[in-house]
Amino acid sequence: GAGVSQTPSNKVTEKGKYVELRCDPISGHTALYWYRQSLGQGPEFLIYFQGTGAADDSGLPNDRFFAVRPEGSVSTLKIQRTERGDSAVYLCASSKSGPGANVLTFGAGSRLTVL
Amino acid sequence: AQKVTQAQTEISVVEKEDVTLDCVYETRDTTYYLFWYKQPPSGELVFLIRRNSFDEQNEISGRYSWNFQKSTSSFNFTITASQVVDSAVYFCALIVNRDDKIIFGKGTRLHILP
């Protein structure tokens, strides 16, 4: 597509539930990133995919968070046993190749609220 | 470790005034890239500019200009003749060449008052 698409735009869930957030990157972009933005903060890195593989998942806060990109295009961020502290905006971005000089194009984000 | 500091949390100016957003960065790497992104109320981060560490030339794009000074590790952003549509949160960011994580500052919320 023309831009990075994220669904849902808003998700409200209860503590302990499982959540999936989807990202559809720009067509042809091999690199895909997930960031998390808490209120009043800048985006924080979670994970980076190059193609189908996670090249760097060092930003995932714990093993409740997992992300996949099975066909090298769409990615899903999965959060198990959600906690109130997981409430944030989850941003997805893509770029033509790897990071460094490449400019990331961001989606509008998925706002997650855990009650 | 890399760090980006945006000391101004929030700024309010009257329309048509000039405003400068400060950004100070820390890195021991010699090859790195600096960015500015704009985040309007819609939430989508919009790319404004990228600078590499070897290019200290200042840049002007319309009402926007950027001042990159390696001597003070600063990459400041000036909006001339501000407009209400400039109201947004602005983020300065850094990535070093050997890494894959962009490090963002906490952002500066800019209010342009009519």
PDB file of N, CA, C and O in Angstrom, chain B residues 23-48:
ATOM      1  N   CYS B  23      18.062  20.105  20.488  1.00  0.00           N
ATOM      2  CA  CYS B  23      18.349  18.671  20.540  1.00  0.00           C
ATOM      3  C   CYS B  23      19.839  18.496  20.809  1.00  0.00           C
ATOM      4  O   CYS B  23      20.675  19.045  20.081  1.00  0.00           O
ATOM      5  N   VAL B  24      20.151  17.743  21.844  1.00  0.00           N
ATOM      6  CA  VAL B  24      21.538  17.410  22.158  1.00  0.00           C
ATOM      7  C   VAL B  24      21.655  15.893  22.168  1.00  0.00           C
ATOM      8  O   VAL B  24      20.800  15.204  22.718  1.00  0.00           O
ATOM      9  N   TYR B  25      22.701  15.395  21.540  1.00  0.00           N
ATOM     10  CA  TYR B  25      22.842  13.944  21.446  1.00  0.00           C
ATOM     11  C   TYR B  25      24.175  13.493  22.030  1.00  0.00           C
ATOM     12  O   TYR B  25      25.105  14.286  22.174  1.00  0.00           O
ATOM     13  N   GLU B  26      24.248  12.211  22.372  1.00  0.00           N
ATOM     14  CA  GLU B  26      25.475  11.623  22.907  1.00  0.00           C
ATOM     15  C   GLU B  26      25.753  10.321  22.169  1.00  0.00           C
ATOM     16  O   GLU B  26      24.881   9.455  22.067  1.00  0.00           O
ATOM     17  N   THR B  27      26.953  10.192  21.679  1.00  0.00           N
ATOM     18  CA  THR B  27      27.409   8.939  21.100  1.00  0.00           C
ATOM     19  C   THR B  27      28.918   8.970  21.008  1.00  0.00           C
ATOM     20  O   THR B  27      29.507  10.033  20.814  1.00  0.00           O
ATOM     21  N   ARG B  28      29.537   7.790  21.096  1.00  0.00           N
ATOM     22  CA  ARG B  28      30.987   7.698  20.913  1.00  0.00           C
ATOM     23  C   ARG B  28      31.318   7.271  19.497  1.00  0.00           C
ATOM     24  O   ARG B  28      32.484   7.278  19.103  1.00  0.00           O
ATOM     25  N   ASP B  29      30.294   6.885  18.742  1.00  0.00           N
ATOM     26  CA  ASP B  29      30.524   6.489  17.362  1.00  0.00           C
ATOM     27  C   ASP B  29      30.823   7.716  16.508  1.00  0.00           C
ATOM     28  O   ASP B  29      30.304   8.807  16.769  1.00  0.00           O
ATOM     29  N   THR B  30      31.612   7.505  15.482  1.00  0.00           N
ATOM     30  CA  THR B  30      31.946   8.626  14.593  1.00  0.00           C
ATOM     31  C   THR B  30      31.021   8.680  13.385  1.00  0.00           C
ATOM     32  O   THR B  30      30.923   9.704  12.730  1.00  0.00           O
ATOM     33  N   THR B  31      30.364   7.568  13.093  1.00  0.00           N
ATOM     34  CA  THR B  31      29.421   7.528  11.972  1.00  0.00           C
ATOM     35  C   THR B  31      28.024   7.324  12.516  1.00  0.00           C
ATOM     36  O   THR B  31      27.731   6.289  13.125  1.00  0.00           O
ATOM     37  N   TYR B  32      27.190   8.306  12.306  1.00  0.00           N
ATOM     38  CA  TYR B  32      25.826   8.238  12.826  1.00  0.00           C
ATOM     39  C   TYR B  32      24.927   9.139  11.995  1.00  0.00           C
ATOM     40  O   TYR B  32      25.388   9.917  11.153  1.00  0.00           O
ATOM     41  N   TYR B  33      23.617   8.991  12.228  1.00  0.00           N
ATOM     42  CA  TYR B  33      22.631   9.785  11.507  1.00  0.00           C
ATOM     43  C   TYR B  33      21.684  10.424  12.522  1.00  0.00           C
ATOM     44  O   TYR B  33      21.318   9.800  13.523  1.00  0.00           O
ATOM     45  N   LEU B  34      21.308  11.629  12.235  1.00  0.00           N
ATOM     46  CA  LEU B  34      20.372  12.356  13.080  1.00  0.00           C
ATOM     47  C   LEU B  34      19.102  12.645  12.289  1.00  0.00           C
ATOM     48  O   LEU B  34      19.157  12.890  11.081  1.00  0.00           O
ATOM     49  N   PHE B  35      17.982  12.609  12.987  1.00  0.00           N
ATOM     50  CA  PHE B  35      16.688  12.804  12.340  1.00  0.00           C
ATOM     51  C   PHE B  35      15.837  13.769  13.157  1.00  0.00           C
ATOM     52  O   PHE B  35      16.000  13.902  14.369  1.00  0.00           O
ATOM     53  N   TRP B  36      14.899  14.388  12.471  1.00  0.00           N
ATOM     54  CA  TRP B  36      13.778  15.041  13.129  1.00  0.00           C
ATOM     55  C   TRP B  36      12.499  14.470  12.531  1.00  0.00           C
ATOM     56  O   TRP B  36      12.389  14.311  11.309  1.00  0.00           O
ATOM     57  N   TYR B  37      11.564  14.140  13.447  1.00  0.00           N
ATOM     58  CA  TYR B  37      10.239  13.670  13.055  1.00  0.00           C
ATOM     59  C   TYR B  37       9.190  14.576  13.698  1.00  0.00           C
ATOM     60  O   TYR B  37       9.376  15.070  14.810  1.00  0.00           O
ATOM     61  N   LYS B  38       8.077  14.742  13.007  1.00  0.00           N
ATOM     62  CA  LYS B  38       6.935  15.497  13.523  1.00  0.00           C
ATOM     63  C   LYS B  38       5.792  14.527  13.802  1.00  0.00           C
ATOM     64  O   LYS B  38       5.527  13.632  12.987  1.00  0.00           O
ATOM     65  N   GLN B  39       5.147  14.673  14.950  1.00  0.00           N
ATOM     66  CA  GLN B  39       4.005  13.829  15.285  1.00  0.00           C
ATOM     67  C   GLN B  39       2.783  14.725  15.530  1.00  0.00           C
ATOM     68  O   GLN B  39       2.603  15.261  16.613  1.00  0.00           O
ATOM     69  N   PRO B  40       1.942  14.908  14.516  1.00  0.00           N
ATOM     70  CA  PRO B  40       0.716  15.696  14.689  1.00  0.00           C
ATOM     71  C   PRO B  40      -0.282  14.920  15.538  1.00  0.00           C
ATOM     72  O   PRO B  40      -0.043  13.764  15.878  1.00  0.00           O
ATOM     73  N   PRO B  41      -1.401  15.541  15.875  1.00  0.00           N
ATOM     74  CA  PRO B  41      -2.412  14.863  16.706  1.00  0.00           C
ATOM     75  C   PRO B  41      -2.885  13.527  16.145  1.00  0.00           C
ATOM     76  O   PRO B  41      -3.322  12.667  16.905  1.00  0.00           O
ATOM     77  N   SER B  42      -2.790  13.333  14.854  1.00  0.00           N
ATOM     78  CA  SER B  42      -3.211  12.059  14.262  1.00  0.00           C
ATOM     79  C   SER B  42      -2.333  10.898  14.723  1.00  0.00           C
ATOM     80  O   SER B  42      -2.730   9.736  14.629  1.00  0.00           O
ATOM     81  N   GLY B  43      -1.142  11.213  15.207  1.00  0.00           N
ATOM     82  CA  GLY B  43      -0.284  10.189  15.792  1.00  0.00           C
ATOM     83  C   GLY B  43       0.797   9.632  14.897  1.00  0.00           C
ATOM     84  O   GLY B  43       1.737   9.001  15.379  1.00  0.00           O
ATOM     85  N   GLU B  44       0.705   9.868  13.612  1.00  0.00           N
ATOM     86  CA  GLU B  44       1.684   9.290  12.694  1.00  0.00           C
ATOM     87  C   GLU B  44       2.959  10.120  12.691  1.00  0.00           C
ATOM     88  O   GLU B  44       2.922  11.330  12.525  1.00  0.00           O
ATOM     89  N   LEU B  45       4.091   9.475  12.871  1.00  0.00           N
ATOM     90  CA  LEU B  45       5.374  10.181  12.833  1.00  0.00           C
ATOM     91  C   LEU B  45       5.728  10.508  11.393  1.00  0.00           C
ATOM     92  O   LEU B  45       5.787   9.627  10.538  1.00  0.00           O
ATOM     93  N   VAL B  46       5.998  11.783  11.142  1.00  0.00           N
ATOM     94  CA  VAL B  46       6.305  12.238   9.795  1.00  0.00           C
ATOM     95  C   VAL B  46       7.773  12.650   9.725  1.00  0.00           C
ATOM     96  O   VAL B  46       8.226  13.495  10.502  1.00  0.00           O
ATOM     97  N   PHE B  47       8.497  12.057   8.809  1.00  0.00           N
ATOM     98  CA  PHE B  47       9.919  12.351   8.641  1.00  0.00           C
ATOM     99  C   PHE B  47      10.100  13.777   8.140  1.00  0.00           C
ATOM    100  O   PHE B  47       9.427  14.216   7.211  1.00  0.00           O
ATOM    101  N   LEU B  48      11.060  14.512   8.740  1.00  0.00           N
ATOM    102  CA  LEU B  48      11.358  15.871   8.303  1.00  0.00           C
ATOM    103  C   LEU B  48      12.742  15.957   7.661  1.00  0.00           C
ATOM    104  O   LEU B  48      12.905  16.546   6.597  1.00  0.00           O
TER     105      LEU B  48
END
